CSV table of C-alpha atoms in Angstrom, one decimal:
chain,number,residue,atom,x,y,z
A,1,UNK,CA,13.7,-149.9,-35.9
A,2,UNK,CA,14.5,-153.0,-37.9
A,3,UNK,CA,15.7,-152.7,-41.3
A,4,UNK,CA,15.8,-156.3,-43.0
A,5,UNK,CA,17.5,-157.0,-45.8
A,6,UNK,CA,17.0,-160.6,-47.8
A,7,UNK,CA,18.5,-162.3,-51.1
A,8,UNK,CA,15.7,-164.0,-52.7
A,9,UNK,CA,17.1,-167.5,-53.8
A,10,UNK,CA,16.2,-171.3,-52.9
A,11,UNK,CA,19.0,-171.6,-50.1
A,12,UNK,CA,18.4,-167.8,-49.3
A,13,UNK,CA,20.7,-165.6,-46.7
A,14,UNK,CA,19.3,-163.3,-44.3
A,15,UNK,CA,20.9,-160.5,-43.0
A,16,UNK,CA,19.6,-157.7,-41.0
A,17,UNK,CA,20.4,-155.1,-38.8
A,18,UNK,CA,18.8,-154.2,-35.5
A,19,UNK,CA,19.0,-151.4,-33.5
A,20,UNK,CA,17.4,-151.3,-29.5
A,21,UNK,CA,17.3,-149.2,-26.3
A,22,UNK,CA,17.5,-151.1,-22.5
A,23,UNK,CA,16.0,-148.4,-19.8
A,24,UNK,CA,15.0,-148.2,-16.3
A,25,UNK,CA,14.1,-144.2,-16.5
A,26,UNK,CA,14.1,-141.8,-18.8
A,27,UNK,CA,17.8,-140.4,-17.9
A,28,UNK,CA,20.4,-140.6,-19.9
A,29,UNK,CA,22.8,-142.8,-18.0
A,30,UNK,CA,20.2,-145.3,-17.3
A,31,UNK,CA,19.9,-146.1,-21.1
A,32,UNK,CA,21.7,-148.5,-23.1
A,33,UNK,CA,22.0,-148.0,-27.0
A,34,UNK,CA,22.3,-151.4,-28.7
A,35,UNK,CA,23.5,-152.0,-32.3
A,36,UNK,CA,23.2,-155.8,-33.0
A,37,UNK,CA,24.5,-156.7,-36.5
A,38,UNK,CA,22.9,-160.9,-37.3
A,39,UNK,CA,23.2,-163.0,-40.4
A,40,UNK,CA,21.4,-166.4,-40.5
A,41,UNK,CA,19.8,-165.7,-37.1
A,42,UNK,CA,23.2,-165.1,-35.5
A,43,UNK,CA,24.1,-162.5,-34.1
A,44,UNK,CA,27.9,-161.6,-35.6
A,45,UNK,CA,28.2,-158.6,-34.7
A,46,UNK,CA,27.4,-155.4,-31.7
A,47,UNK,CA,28.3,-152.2,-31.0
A,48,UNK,CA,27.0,-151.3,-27.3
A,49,UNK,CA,27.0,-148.1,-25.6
A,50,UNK,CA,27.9,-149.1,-22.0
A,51,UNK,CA,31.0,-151.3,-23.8
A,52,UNK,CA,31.9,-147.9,-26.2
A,53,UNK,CA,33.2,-150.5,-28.9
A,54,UNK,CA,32.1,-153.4,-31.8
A,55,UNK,CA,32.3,-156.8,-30.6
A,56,UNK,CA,32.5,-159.8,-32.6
A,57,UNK,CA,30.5,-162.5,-31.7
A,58,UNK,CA,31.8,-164.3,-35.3
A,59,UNK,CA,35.1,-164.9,-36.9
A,60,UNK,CA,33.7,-162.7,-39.5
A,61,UNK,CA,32.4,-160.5,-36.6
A,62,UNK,CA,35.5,-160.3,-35.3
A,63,UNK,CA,37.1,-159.1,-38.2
A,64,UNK,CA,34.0,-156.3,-39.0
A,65,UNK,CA,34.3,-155.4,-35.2
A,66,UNK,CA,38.3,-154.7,-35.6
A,67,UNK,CA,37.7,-152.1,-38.9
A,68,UNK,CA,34.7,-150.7,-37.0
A,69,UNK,CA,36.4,-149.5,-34.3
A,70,UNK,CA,39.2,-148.2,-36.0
A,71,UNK,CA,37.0,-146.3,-38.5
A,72,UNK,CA,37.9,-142.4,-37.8
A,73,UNK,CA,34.6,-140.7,-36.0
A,74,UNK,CA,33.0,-144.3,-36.1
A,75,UNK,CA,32.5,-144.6,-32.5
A,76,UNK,CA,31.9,-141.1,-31.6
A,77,UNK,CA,29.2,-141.4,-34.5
A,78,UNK,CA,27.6,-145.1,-32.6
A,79,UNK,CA,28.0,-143.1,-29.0
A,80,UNK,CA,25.8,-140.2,-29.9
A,81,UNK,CA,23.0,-142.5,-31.3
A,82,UNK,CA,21.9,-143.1,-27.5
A,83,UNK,CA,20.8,-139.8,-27.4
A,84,UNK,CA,19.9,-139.1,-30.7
A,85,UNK,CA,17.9,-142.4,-31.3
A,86,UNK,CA,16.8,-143.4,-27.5
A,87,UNK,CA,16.6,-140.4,-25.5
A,88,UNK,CA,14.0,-139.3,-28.3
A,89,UNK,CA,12.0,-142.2,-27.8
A,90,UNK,CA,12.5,-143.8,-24.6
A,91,UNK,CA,10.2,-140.6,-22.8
A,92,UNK,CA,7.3,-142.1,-24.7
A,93,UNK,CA,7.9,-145.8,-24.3
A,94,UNK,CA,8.1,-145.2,-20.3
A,95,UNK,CA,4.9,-143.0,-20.4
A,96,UNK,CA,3.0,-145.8,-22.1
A,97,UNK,CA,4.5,-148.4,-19.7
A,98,UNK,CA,2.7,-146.1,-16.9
């Protein structure tokens, strides 16, 4: 799912969030939950389930990346999303595949 987000002006910013799953099968520890955070078509941010953390990619990355992971619950919170958001969907992805 992508959720875009834009400010409307002549020398306009983008920022968006996007959220992805990388699978070889439909178990659960051959999916990857990915959380990639971009502004201006660069990625600055991502939180990835086989790292368990944020990772700046930015100076201002960096810097989200560092409050991230030290948000009580935050990571717990980003961990469960592999199973909440790809386990869910990743069945019917792999059956269209076949």
């Amino acid at each position: 799912a992508l959720l875009f987000i834009t400010v409307y002006t002549a020398d306009g910013f983008l920022n968006y969030v996007e959220d992805h799953c990388v699978f070889n099968s439909t178990k659960l520890d051959d999916i990857e939950f990915i959380r990639s955070y971009y502004y201006n078509k660069l990625e600055v941010t991502r939180f990835s389930s086989s790292v368990g953390k944020y990772v700046g990619y930015t100076e201002y990355g960096v810097r989200n990346a560092e409050y991230w992971n030290n948000l009580p619950g935050e990571l717990s919170r980003m961990r469960n999303e592999k199973e909440r958001y790809c386990l869910n969907n990743v069945g019917n992805d792999h059956e269209a595949a076949l």
